[in-house]
Amino acid sequence: MQRREFLKTASASAFALAASNRGWSAGTTPRIAYGGIGIESSTYGHIRARMEDFTILRGKEADENARFAFLKKRYPKVPFMPTLVATAVPGGPIARDTYDKIKTEFLERLQILLPLDGLYLPMHGAMFVEGMQDAEADWYESARKVVGSKCLMSASYDLHGNISKRIIDTLDMMSAFRTAPHIDREETMSRACDMLVKCIQGNIRTTLMWASIPVLMPGERSSTEWNPGKRLWSQLPELNKTPGVLDVSMLVGYVWADEPRGAASVVVTGTNPAEEEKVAKNLAQQYWDARREFDFGTEVCSLDACIQKAMASKTSPVVLADSGDNPTGGGNGDQATVLEALLKAGAKDVVFGGIADRPAVEACYQAGVGKTIPLSIGATLDPYASKPVKVQATVKSLLDIADPAKREAAVQIQGITLILSAYRRPYHEIVDFTKMGIDPKSAKIVVVKSGYLEPQIKAIANPNLMALTDGSINQDIVHLPANKYRKPTFPFVDDLTFTPTVYTSARSHS
Ligand SMILES: [Zn+2]
């Protein structure tokens, strides 16, 4: 039977069986598929991630995307076959029907590519789906049913991903970012893919080991740019050279989702369980010992105090981070709390990027550049979490974009130049301002919805202040409402005791 015809007529379970009886044979080209889903979901807001919030690269679109260009360069003789890759700006939980639709399409695309020797999963690790616990485990288990037990599965992770027994029991290998802010995306994805290719071609079965650490920190306290994060993560490249170890990952976990798997982790992939265990236990102990040392890497203050300091600063621009509403951490990105406080304080020469508010953006486009109009700004996506601010605003610039869902407008409100966006998005690069005709470097105060600053904004901060604002990712984590499902972790429980133990994947014994 022609392969194409066979693919059409055979059932998924038959494929799974065929795959499970197969091992890669030398001299043939390994069959590797790739695909995954990445989002960071706070359970403390009211917004939901829906289909329109996802960017989905299907088939060739993934191959042609810059994010996956390394695959062709790195593995010219091993084609990685795309399924789909879905990503969204961090936010609330994914609506269940959206998740089900994306997963179904992923599995259908995976099934067409069977039989497979390997599956690479570019993931994030902090996804939350309505009515589901441990959504990444669901994704992997569903994929495993399709690809069969012999297929090797390798995932790349964000440093802020959560791990669970189900995840460890389903994957064969994984690698997580080693930097926060994340500047090692391609290196991490390459490590995950290198292991996969090496293990398929060498017919190597790995042992995946996991040490869970009952500590949960916001990313703003656990950056790798200062201690203890710097000290802890800087050891990983050297530990990766341990004989019998293929990858060492250490994850902060994600604190703004109230679920049992929330915790820091060490995950080691390798072929020498004794060495892996030693590395995992040692790092887990070090992380635990450092738990009281984690701290913000910049000056933090209440919103009002930050505004007063910024207005009095002799240097500029002062970059003021609205940390509770940072969309790249799962905040709504629609809150006008900081805008209201700036207006109240009479702050001048302020550049603000930005607030997600589609009705306000549409009003600006309708009015046109130069017009002054009344606007209600903020609280359009989550009306429960904050209140709108009513202002008179003059439209300064409009992006020339036809799609109303992707538009942005800059407005002048007294001494404040504010960018409004029709969708949730960060303003973490200089071009995000300059494309609106705004030069953030020449402002006295630059407001961004961010925790720790991303590199380009950090480079202009003189100085940086982090305002401890309310929002879905409030930094005051121990006072977050509804901490119902989380297991006892520091700092939610202060007097815990801990001795590192290592869990070995069920697949290692099969
Ligand atoms: Zn992250």
Short mmCIF file of C-alpha atoms and ligand atoms in Angstrom, two decimals:
data_model
loop_
_atom_site.label_atom_id
_atom_site.label_comp_id
_atom_site.label_asym_id
_atom_site.label_seq_id
_atom_site.Cartn_x
_atom_site.Cartn_y
_atom_site.Cartn_z
CA MET A 1 0.00 0.00 0.00
CA GLN A 2 1.23 3.48 -0.81
CA ARG A 3 2.32 5.32 2.32
CA ARG A 4 -0.11 8.16 1.67
CA GLU A 5 -3.05 5.75 1.34
CA PHE A 6 -1.96 3.82 4.39
CA LEU A 7 -1.87 7.02 6.42
CA LYS A 8 -5.39 7.83 5.36
CA THR A 9 -6.92 4.47 6.26
CA ALA A 10 -5.09 3.33 9.40
CA SER A 11 -6.51 4.23 12.81
CA ALA A 12 -4.66 6.24 15.44
CA SER A 13 -4.39 3.26 17.78
CA ALA A 14 -2.92 1.13 15.02
CA PHE A 15 -0.31 3.79 14.45
CA ALA A 16 0.45 3.94 18.14
CA LEU A 17 0.96 0.18 18.15
CA ALA A 18 3.17 0.34 15.08
CA ALA A 19 5.20 3.09 16.66
CA SER A 20 5.60 1.27 19.95
CA ASN A 21 7.12 -1.75 18.20
CA ARG A 22 9.60 0.33 16.33
CA GLY A 23 13.08 1.49 17.17
CA TRP A 24 15.25 3.70 15.03
CA SER A 25 17.50 1.66 12.75
CA ALA A 26 20.95 2.85 11.79
CA GLY A 27 21.32 4.18 8.29
CA THR A 28 17.80 5.56 8.08
CA THR A 29 16.78 9.15 8.67
CA PRO A 30 15.09 9.64 12.04
CA ARG A 31 11.49 10.78 11.87
CA ILE A 32 11.05 13.69 14.29
CA ALA A 33 7.99 15.90 14.65
CA TYR A 34 7.74 19.13 16.62
CA GLY A 35 4.93 21.16 18.11
CA GLY A 36 3.61 22.54 21.36
CA ILE A 37 1.78 25.23 23.23
CA GLY A 38 3.16 28.02 25.40
CA ILE A 39 1.42 30.41 27.76
CA GLU A 40 1.83 31.53 31.37
CA SER A 41 -1.58 31.63 33.10
CA SER A 42 -2.36 33.55 36.27
CA THR A 43 -5.40 32.24 38.14
CA TYR A 44 -5.77 35.54 40.04
CA GLY A 45 -7.44 37.56 37.28
CA HIS A 46 -10.73 37.23 35.46
CA ILE A 47 -9.60 37.21 31.86
CA ARG A 48 -9.51 34.05 29.77
CA ALA A 49 -7.16 33.24 26.90
CA ARG A 50 -9.24 32.47 23.81
CA MET A 51 -8.47 31.43 20.27
CA GLU A 52 -7.93 35.01 19.09
CA ASP A 53 -5.26 35.48 21.77
CA PHE A 54 -3.09 32.73 20.30
CA THR A 55 -0.64 32.96 17.46
CA ILE A 56 -0.70 29.53 15.83
CA LEU A 57 2.01 28.50 13.41
CA ARG A 58 0.72 25.60 11.36
CA GLY A 59 2.93 23.25 9.36
CA LYS A 60 5.23 25.25 7.08
CA GLU A 61 4.50 28.49 8.97
CA ALA A 62 6.48 27.07 11.90
CA ASP A 63 9.34 26.01 9.62
CA GLU A 64 9.47 29.48 8.11
CA ASN A 65 9.34 31.28 11.45
CA ALA A 66 12.59 32.76 12.79
CA ARG A 67 12.05 30.95 16.10
CA PHE A 68 12.59 27.57 14.41
CA ALA A 69 15.16 28.60 11.79
CA PHE A 70 17.87 26.94 13.92
CA LEU A 71 16.43 23.49 13.23
CA LYS A 72 17.39 23.45 9.55
CA LYS A 73 20.81 24.97 10.24
CA ARG A 74 21.62 22.70 13.13
CA TYR A 75 20.26 19.43 11.77
CA PRO A 76 20.59 19.58 7.97
CA LYS A 77 20.31 15.80 7.72
CA VAL A 78 17.51 15.29 10.24
CA PRO A 79 14.31 16.99 9.13
CA PHE A 80 12.13 18.21 11.99
CA MET A 81 8.54 17.98 10.77
CA PRO A 82 6.19 20.71 12.02
CA THR A 83 2.73 20.07 13.50
CA LEU A 84 1.61 23.32 15.11
CA VAL A 85 3.08 25.73 17.64
CA ALA A 86 0.62 27.87 19.61
CA THR A 87 1.77 30.78 21.76
CA ALA A 88 0.01 33.61 23.56
CA VAL A 89 1.02 36.58 25.67
CA PRO A 90 0.77 35.38 29.30
CA GLY A 91 -2.65 35.97 30.81
CA GLY A 92 -5.49 34.16 32.48
CA PRO A 93 -6.43 30.49 32.20
CA ILE A 94 -7.14 29.17 28.70
CA ALA A 95 -10.85 28.76 27.95
CA ARG A 96 -11.48 25.01 27.84
CA ASP A 97 -12.95 24.92 24.33
CA THR A 98 -9.95 26.88 23.00
CA TYR A 99 -7.50 24.43 24.55
CA ASP A 100 -9.46 21.43 23.28
CA LYS A 101 -9.53 22.82 19.74
CA ILE A 102 -5.79 23.53 19.65
CA LYS A 103 -4.94 20.16 21.18
CA THR A 104 -7.18 18.26 18.76
CA GLU A 105 -5.54 19.93 15.77
CA PHE A 106 -2.07 19.26 17.17
CA LEU A 107 -2.88 15.57 17.64
CA GLU A 108 -4.38 15.27 14.15
CA ARG A 109 -1.26 16.82 12.63
CA LEU A 110 0.91 14.51 14.75
CA GLN A 111 -1.00 11.45 13.65
CA ILE A 112 -0.42 12.23 9.98
CA LEU A 113 3.35 12.18 10.59
CA LEU A 114 3.46 8.73 12.20
CA PRO A 115 5.48 6.63 12.67
CA LEU A 116 7.84 8.81 14.69
CA ASP A 117 11.18 8.24 16.39
CA GLY A 118 11.04 11.53 18.24
CA LEU A 119 8.82 14.43 19.23
CA TYR A 120 10.20 17.82 20.22
CA LEU A 121 7.85 19.96 22.30
CA PRO A 122 8.64 23.70 22.51
CA MET A 123 6.64 24.55 25.64
CA HIS A 124 6.45 27.10 28.44
CA GLY A 125 5.32 25.05 31.44
CA ALA A 126 2.93 27.37 33.30
CA MET A 127 -0.28 26.77 31.35
CA PHE A 128 -3.58 26.61 33.19
CA VAL A 129 -6.75 25.41 31.49
CA GLU A 130 -10.23 26.02 32.89
CA GLY A 131 -11.43 23.00 34.84
CA MET A 132 -8.12 21.14 34.53
CA GLN A 133 -5.09 20.58 36.71
CA ASP A 134 -1.65 20.10 35.20
CA ALA A 135 -2.47 21.06 31.62
CA GLU A 136 1.04 20.37 30.28
CA ALA A 137 0.75 16.78 31.56
CA ASP A 138 -2.53 16.47 29.66
CA TRP A 139 -0.81 17.71 26.48
CA TYR A 140 2.09 15.24 26.83
CA GLU A 141 -0.10 12.27 27.78
CA SER A 142 -2.35 12.93 24.79
CA ALA A 143 0.69 13.13 22.50
CA ARG A 144 2.17 9.97 24.01
CA LYS A 145 -1.03 8.05 23.19
CA VAL A 146 -0.59 9.00 19.55
CA VAL A 147 3.17 8.50 19.13
CA GLY A 148 3.49 5.30 21.17
CA SER A 149 5.89 4.32 23.93
CA LYS A 150 9.08 3.91 21.85
CA CYS A 151 9.00 7.45 20.50
CA LEU A 152 11.32 9.75 22.49
CA MET A 153 9.77 12.99 23.70
CA SER A 154 11.88 16.04 24.54
CA ALA A 155 10.54 19.37 25.81
CA SER A 156 12.10 22.80 26.16
CA TYR A 157 10.81 24.95 29.01
CA ASP A 158 10.64 28.42 30.39
CA LEU A 159 12.42 28.91 33.71
CA HIS A 160 8.99 29.69 35.20
CA GLY A 161 7.40 26.34 34.36
CA ASN A 162 5.92 23.98 36.92
CA ILE A 163 6.75 20.27 36.94
CA SER A 164 4.72 17.26 38.12
CA LYS A 165 5.02 13.50 38.44
CA ARG A 166 2.75 13.08 35.40
CA ILE A 167 5.03 15.31 33.32
CA ILE A 168 8.18 13.48 34.38
CA ASP A 169 6.52 10.10 33.75
CA THR A 170 5.62 11.02 30.16
CA LEU A 171 8.68 12.87 28.86
CA ASP A 172 12.13 11.40 28.21
CA MET A 173 14.16 14.59 28.41
CA MET A 174 13.81 18.28 28.97
CA SER A 175 15.79 21.50 29.12
CA ALA A 176 14.77 24.86 30.63
CA PHE A 177 16.01 28.43 30.19
CA ARG A 178 18.95 29.32 32.40
CA THR A 179 18.47 33.07 32.28
CA ALA A 180 15.82 35.50 33.57
CA PRO A 181 15.26 37.84 31.77
CA HIS A 182 15.23 35.10 29.14
CA ILE A 183 18.06 35.61 26.70
CA ASP A 184 18.89 31.95 26.02
CA ARG A 185 15.83 30.76 24.09
CA GLU A 186 17.67 29.26 21.12
CA GLU A 187 20.37 27.66 23.28
CA THR A 188 17.69 25.98 25.38
CA MET A 189 15.71 24.76 22.38
CA SER A 190 18.95 23.49 20.86
CA ARG A 191 19.85 21.55 24.00
CA ALA A 192 16.44 19.85 23.98
CA CYS A 193 16.78 18.97 20.28
CA ASP A 194 20.45 17.91 20.50
CA MET A 195 19.55 15.39 23.21
CA LEU A 196 16.66 14.08 21.18
CA VAL A 197 18.69 13.55 18.00
CA LYS A 198 21.62 12.06 19.93
CA CYS A 199 19.42 9.62 21.84
CA ILE A 200 17.50 8.50 18.76
CA GLN A 201 20.65 7.96 16.69
CA GLY A 202 22.41 6.22 19.56
CA ASN A 203 19.34 4.18 20.55
CA ILE A 204 19.81 5.63 24.04
CA ARG A 205 17.09 5.47 26.67
CA THR A 206 17.37 8.26 29.22
CA THR A 207 16.50 8.47 32.88
CA LEU A 208 14.60 11.64 33.76
CA MET A 209 14.97 12.69 37.41
CA TRP A 210 13.13 15.37 39.32
CA ALA A 211 13.71 16.96 42.70
CA SER A 212 10.80 19.17 43.73
CA ILE A 213 11.71 22.06 46.04
CA PRO A 214 8.92 23.54 48.21
CA VAL A 215 9.84 27.16 47.39
CA LEU A 216 7.87 29.56 45.20
CA MET A 217 9.26 32.96 44.29
CA PRO A 218 8.05 35.60 41.90
CA GLY A 219 10.40 35.90 38.95
CA GLU A 220 11.26 39.40 40.19
CA ARG A 221 13.01 37.90 43.22
CA SER A 222 14.72 35.09 41.36
CA SER A 223 16.38 36.73 38.36
CA THR A 224 19.64 35.17 37.26
CA GLU A 225 21.26 38.63 37.04
CA TRP A 226 21.87 38.92 40.78
CA ASN A 227 22.40 36.55 43.70
CA PRO A 228 21.33 34.02 44.70
CA GLY A 229 19.91 33.34 41.22
CA LYS A 230 23.16 34.28 39.50
CA ARG A 231 25.18 31.93 41.70
CA LEU A 232 22.71 29.05 41.46
CA TRP A 233 22.13 29.06 37.69
CA SER A 234 25.73 29.84 36.72
CA GLN A 235 26.73 26.33 37.82
CA LEU A 236 24.52 24.59 35.30
CA PRO A 237 26.76 24.67 32.20
CA GLU A 238 29.58 23.04 34.18
CA LEU A 239 27.26 20.46 35.78
CA ASN A 240 26.01 19.62 32.30
CA LYS A 241 29.47 18.17 31.61
CA THR A 242 29.09 15.52 34.35
CA PRO A 243 29.58 12.07 32.75
CA GLY A 244 26.22 10.39 32.30
CA VAL A 245 24.35 13.73 32.48
CA LEU A 246 22.77 15.17 29.33
CA ASP A 247 20.97 18.17 30.79
CA VAL A 248 20.56 19.93 34.11
CA SER A 249 17.60 22.27 34.51
CA MET A 250 16.55 24.32 37.52
CA LEU A 251 13.14 25.97 37.49
CA VAL A 252 11.69 28.73 39.66
CA GLY A 253 8.13 27.55 38.98
CA TYR A 254 5.14 29.85 38.54
CA VAL A 255 3.66 31.32 41.67
CA TRP A 256 0.50 33.03 40.32
CA ALA A 257 -1.39 29.84 39.57
CA ASP A 258 -3.01 28.20 42.56
CA GLU A 259 -2.37 24.54 41.83
CA PRO A 260 -0.66 21.63 43.62
CA ARG A 261 2.29 21.37 41.22
CA GLY A 262 3.48 24.94 41.90
CA ALA A 263 7.07 24.65 43.18
CA ALA A 264 10.69 25.09 42.20
CA SER A 265 12.36 22.07 40.59
CA VAL A 266 15.60 20.53 39.52
CA VAL A 267 15.22 18.20 36.53
CA VAL A 268 18.13 16.12 35.27
CA THR A 269 18.19 14.11 32.05
CA GLY A 270 20.90 11.51 31.73
CA THR A 271 22.04 7.94 31.46
CA ASN A 272 23.73 7.54 34.83
CA PRO A 273 21.06 7.61 37.55
CA ALA A 274 23.58 7.73 40.42
CA GLU A 275 25.29 10.84 39.01
CA GLU A 276 21.99 12.44 38.10
CA GLU A 277 20.66 11.92 41.61
CA LYS A 278 23.77 13.46 43.12
CA VAL A 279 23.46 16.57 40.93
CA ALA A 280 19.71 16.93 41.52
CA LYS A 281 19.94 16.59 45.31
CA ASN A 282 22.86 18.95 45.58
CA LEU A 283 21.19 21.71 43.55
CA ALA A 284 17.85 21.26 45.32
CA GLN A 285 19.60 21.64 48.67
CA GLN A 286 21.42 24.77 47.49
CA TYR A 287 18.15 26.30 46.25
CA TRP A 288 16.46 25.54 49.55
CA ASP A 289 19.34 26.98 51.54
CA ALA A 290 19.11 30.20 49.50
CA ARG A 291 15.35 30.62 49.97
CA ARG A 292 15.58 33.58 52.37
CA GLU A 293 18.21 35.26 50.21
CA PHE A 294 15.93 35.78 47.15
CA ASP A 295 15.13 39.47 46.82
CA PHE A 296 14.18 42.15 44.33
CA GLY A 297 17.13 43.33 42.29
CA THR A 298 16.00 46.92 42.18
CA GLU A 299 14.49 49.54 44.45
CA VAL A 300 10.86 48.73 45.21
CA CYS A 301 8.26 51.02 46.74
CA SER A 302 4.55 51.69 46.96
CA LEU A 303 3.03 53.34 43.89
CA ASP A 304 2.75 56.78 45.46
CA ALA A 305 6.28 56.65 46.89
CA CYS A 306 7.68 55.56 43.51
CA ILE A 307 5.95 58.47 41.74
CA GLN A 308 7.27 60.96 44.30
CA LYS A 309 10.81 59.58 43.92
CA ALA A 310 10.58 59.62 40.15
CA MET A 311 9.33 63.25 40.10
CA ALA A 312 12.13 64.31 42.46
CA SER A 313 14.88 62.39 40.62
CA LYS A 314 17.83 64.41 39.31
CA THR A 315 18.58 61.77 36.69
CA SER A 316 16.35 60.53 33.90
CA PRO A 317 14.58 58.72 32.53
CA VAL A 318 13.32 57.05 35.68
CA VAL A 319 11.75 53.79 34.55
CA LEU A 320 8.82 52.98 36.78
CA ALA A 321 7.57 49.41 36.53
CA ASP A 322 3.88 48.68 37.16
CA SER A 323 4.68 45.18 38.45
CA GLY A 324 1.22 43.85 39.40
CA ASP A 325 -0.24 44.33 35.92
CA ASN A 326 2.67 43.11 33.79
CA PRO A 327 1.19 41.22 30.83
CA THR A 328 4.37 39.19 30.28
CA GLY A 329 3.92 37.65 33.72
CA GLY A 330 0.18 37.00 33.39
CA GLY A 331 -1.17 40.43 34.40
CA ASN A 332 -4.21 41.83 32.60
CA GLY A 333 -2.32 44.79 31.13
CA ASP A 334 -5.55 46.84 31.12
CA GLN A 335 -5.24 48.65 34.44
CA ALA A 336 -5.11 52.46 34.66
CA THR A 337 -4.17 52.61 38.35
CA VAL A 338 -0.73 54.09 37.65
CA LEU A 339 -2.16 56.59 35.17
CA GLU A 340 -4.63 57.81 37.78
CA ALA A 341 -1.88 58.19 40.41
CA LEU A 342 0.38 60.09 37.97
CA LEU A 343 -2.43 62.52 37.10
CA LYS A 344 -3.23 63.02 40.76
CA ALA A 345 0.42 63.75 41.53
CA GLY A 346 0.67 66.18 38.60
CA ALA A 347 3.59 64.31 37.01
CA LYS A 348 4.93 65.85 33.81
CA ASP A 349 7.13 64.68 30.96
CA VAL A 350 5.93 61.09 31.31
CA VAL A 351 5.91 58.42 28.61
CA PHE A 352 3.63 55.48 29.41
CA GLY A 353 3.68 52.19 27.48
CA GLY A 354 0.95 51.13 27.58
CA ILE A 355 -2.60 50.19 28.50
CA ALA A 356 -4.70 47.63 26.60
CA ASP A 357 -8.04 49.26 25.86
CA ARG A 358 -9.69 48.51 22.54
CA PRO A 359 -12.71 50.85 22.90
CA ALA A 360 -10.37 53.77 23.68
CA VAL A 361 -8.17 52.89 20.68
CA GLU A 362 -11.21 52.78 18.41
CA ALA A 363 -12.36 56.17 19.69
CA CYS A 364 -8.93 57.61 18.85
CA TYR A 365 -9.01 56.21 15.30
CA GLN A 366 -12.49 57.59 14.83
CA ALA A 367 -11.47 61.05 16.04
CA GLY A 368 -8.14 61.25 14.17
CA VAL A 369 -4.76 62.81 14.99
CA GLY A 370 -4.90 66.26 16.62
CA LYS A 371 -8.40 65.88 18.03
CA THR A 372 -9.11 66.12 21.77
CA ILE A 373 -11.75 63.68 22.98
CA PRO A 374 -13.15 62.37 26.28
CA LEU A 375 -11.87 58.88 27.01
CA SER A 376 -12.56 56.24 29.62
CA ILE A 377 -9.29 54.35 30.00
CA GLY A 378 -8.72 50.98 31.63
CA ALA A 379 -10.59 48.02 33.14
CA THR A 380 -12.09 46.92 29.83
CA LEU A 381 -10.81 43.33 29.99
CA ASP A 382 -11.22 42.72 33.71
CA PRO A 383 -13.78 45.13 35.15
CA TYR A 384 -13.49 43.51 38.60
CA ALA A 385 -9.79 44.08 39.17
CA SER A 386 -9.52 47.85 38.63
CA LYS A 387 -11.46 51.00 37.76
CA PRO A 388 -11.36 53.11 34.59
CA VAL A 389 -10.05 56.68 34.57
CA LYS A 390 -12.00 59.43 32.74
CA VAL A 391 -9.79 61.95 30.91
CA GLN A 392 -9.64 64.46 28.07
CA ALA A 393 -7.02 63.15 25.65
CA THR A 394 -5.46 64.57 22.49
CA VAL A 395 -4.65 62.00 19.82
CA LYS A 396 -0.93 62.28 18.94
CA SER A 397 -0.36 59.33 16.60
CA LEU A 398 -2.07 56.26 15.18
CA LEU A 399 -0.46 53.11 13.80
CA ASP A 400 -1.30 52.58 10.14
CA ILE A 401 -2.84 49.13 10.59
CA ALA A 402 -6.10 47.99 9.01
CA ASP A 403 -6.92 45.23 11.50
CA PRO A 404 -8.76 46.92 14.41
CA ALA A 405 -7.57 44.17 16.76
CA LYS A 406 -3.91 45.13 16.22
CA ARG A 407 -4.14 48.90 16.38
CA GLU A 408 -2.32 51.27 18.75
CA ALA A 409 -2.81 54.96 19.48
CA ALA A 410 -0.68 57.49 21.35
CA VAL A 411 -2.52 60.19 23.30
CA GLN A 412 -1.50 63.22 25.33
CA ILE A 413 -3.17 63.64 28.71
CA GLN A 414 -1.79 66.68 30.52
CA GLY A 415 1.93 65.91 30.98
CA ILE A 416 1.60 62.26 30.03
CA THR A 417 2.08 60.63 26.63
CA LEU A 418 0.24 57.31 26.81
CA ILE A 419 0.15 54.46 24.29
CA LEU A 420 -3.13 52.59 24.10
CA SER A 421 -3.30 49.19 22.42
CA ALA A 422 -6.28 47.26 21.12
CA TYR A 423 -4.80 44.07 22.55
CA ARG A 424 -2.75 42.90 25.54
CA ARG A 425 0.91 43.45 24.86
CA PRO A 426 4.13 44.58 26.54
CA TYR A 427 6.16 47.71 25.75
CA HIS A 428 9.57 46.27 26.53
CA GLU A 429 11.55 47.34 23.46
CA ILE A 430 12.55 50.83 22.33
CA VAL A 431 10.86 50.32 18.95
CA ASP A 432 7.52 49.84 20.74
CA PHE A 433 7.75 53.58 21.55
CA THR A 434 9.61 54.97 18.55
CA LYS A 435 7.16 53.43 16.08
CA MET A 436 4.54 55.72 17.70
CA GLY A 437 6.85 58.72 17.28
CA ILE A 438 7.88 58.74 20.93
CA ASP A 439 11.46 58.81 22.23
CA PRO A 440 11.46 57.24 25.70
CA LYS A 441 15.12 58.24 26.34
CA SER A 442 14.28 61.92 26.42
CA ALA A 443 11.40 61.60 28.91
CA LYS A 444 11.71 62.30 32.64
CA ILE A 445 9.63 59.26 33.61
CA VAL A 446 8.95 56.12 31.56
CA VAL A 447 6.20 53.81 32.83
CA VAL A 448 6.12 50.20 31.67
CA LYS A 449 4.02 47.28 32.78
CA SER A 450 6.87 45.02 33.78
CA GLY A 451 8.52 43.30 36.71
CA TYR A 452 12.29 43.13 36.25
CA LEU A 453 13.11 45.15 33.17
CA GLU A 454 13.83 43.56 29.82
CA PRO A 455 17.32 44.40 28.42
CA GLN A 456 16.48 47.37 26.13
CA ILE A 457 14.42 49.24 28.71
CA LYS A 458 16.86 48.39 31.45
CA ALA A 459 19.63 49.97 29.38
CA ILE A 460 17.93 53.41 29.46
CA ALA A 461 16.72 53.28 33.09
CA ASN A 462 18.37 55.98 35.16
CA PRO A 463 17.30 54.70 37.65
CA ASN A 464 14.72 51.89 37.76
CA LEU A 465 11.95 51.79 40.38
CA MET A 466 9.54 48.91 40.78
CA ALA A 467 6.11 49.90 42.06
CA LEU A 468 4.37 47.21 44.10
CA THR A 469 1.02 47.62 42.42
CA ASP A 470 -2.06 45.45 42.68
CA GLY A 471 -3.04 43.10 39.85
CA SER A 472 -3.19 39.45 38.80
CA ILE A 473 0.51 39.07 39.52
CA ASN A 474 0.77 41.05 42.73
CA GLN A 475 4.29 40.66 44.17
CA ASP A 476 2.87 40.35 47.70
CA ILE A 477 2.37 36.66 47.08
CA VAL A 478 1.65 35.46 50.61
CA HIS A 479 -1.44 37.68 50.74
CA LEU A 480 -2.87 36.52 47.42
CA PRO A 481 -6.48 35.48 47.79
CA ALA A 482 -7.60 31.86 47.41
CA ASN A 483 -4.38 29.97 47.95
CA LYS A 484 -6.41 26.77 48.18
CA TYR A 485 -4.67 24.08 46.17
CA ARG A 486 -1.01 24.89 46.66
CA LYS A 487 1.03 22.37 48.64
CA PRO A 488 2.91 23.79 51.65
CA THR A 489 5.73 25.89 50.20
CA PHE A 490 8.01 28.67 51.41
CA PRO A 491 7.24 31.58 51.89
CA PHE A 492 3.53 30.67 52.26
CA VAL A 493 4.65 28.45 55.13
CA ASP A 494 7.68 29.87 56.86
CA ASP A 495 8.78 27.00 59.11
CA LEU A 496 8.94 24.09 56.67
CA THR A 497 11.68 21.51 56.86
CA PHE A 498 13.07 19.92 53.71
CA THR A 499 15.41 17.14 52.69
CA PRO A 500 15.86 16.73 48.92
CA THR A 501 14.51 13.53 47.43
CA VAL A 502 14.60 12.51 43.80
CA TYR A 503 11.79 11.04 41.75
CA THR A 504 12.73 8.83 38.81
CA SER A 505 10.49 8.76 35.75
CA ALA A 506 8.30 5.67 35.33
CA ARG A 507 9.60 5.46 31.73
CA SER A 508 13.10 4.82 33.06
CA HIS A 509 11.93 1.43 34.39
CA SER A 510 9.97 0.40 31.31
ZN ZN B 1 9.60 33.08 32.19
#
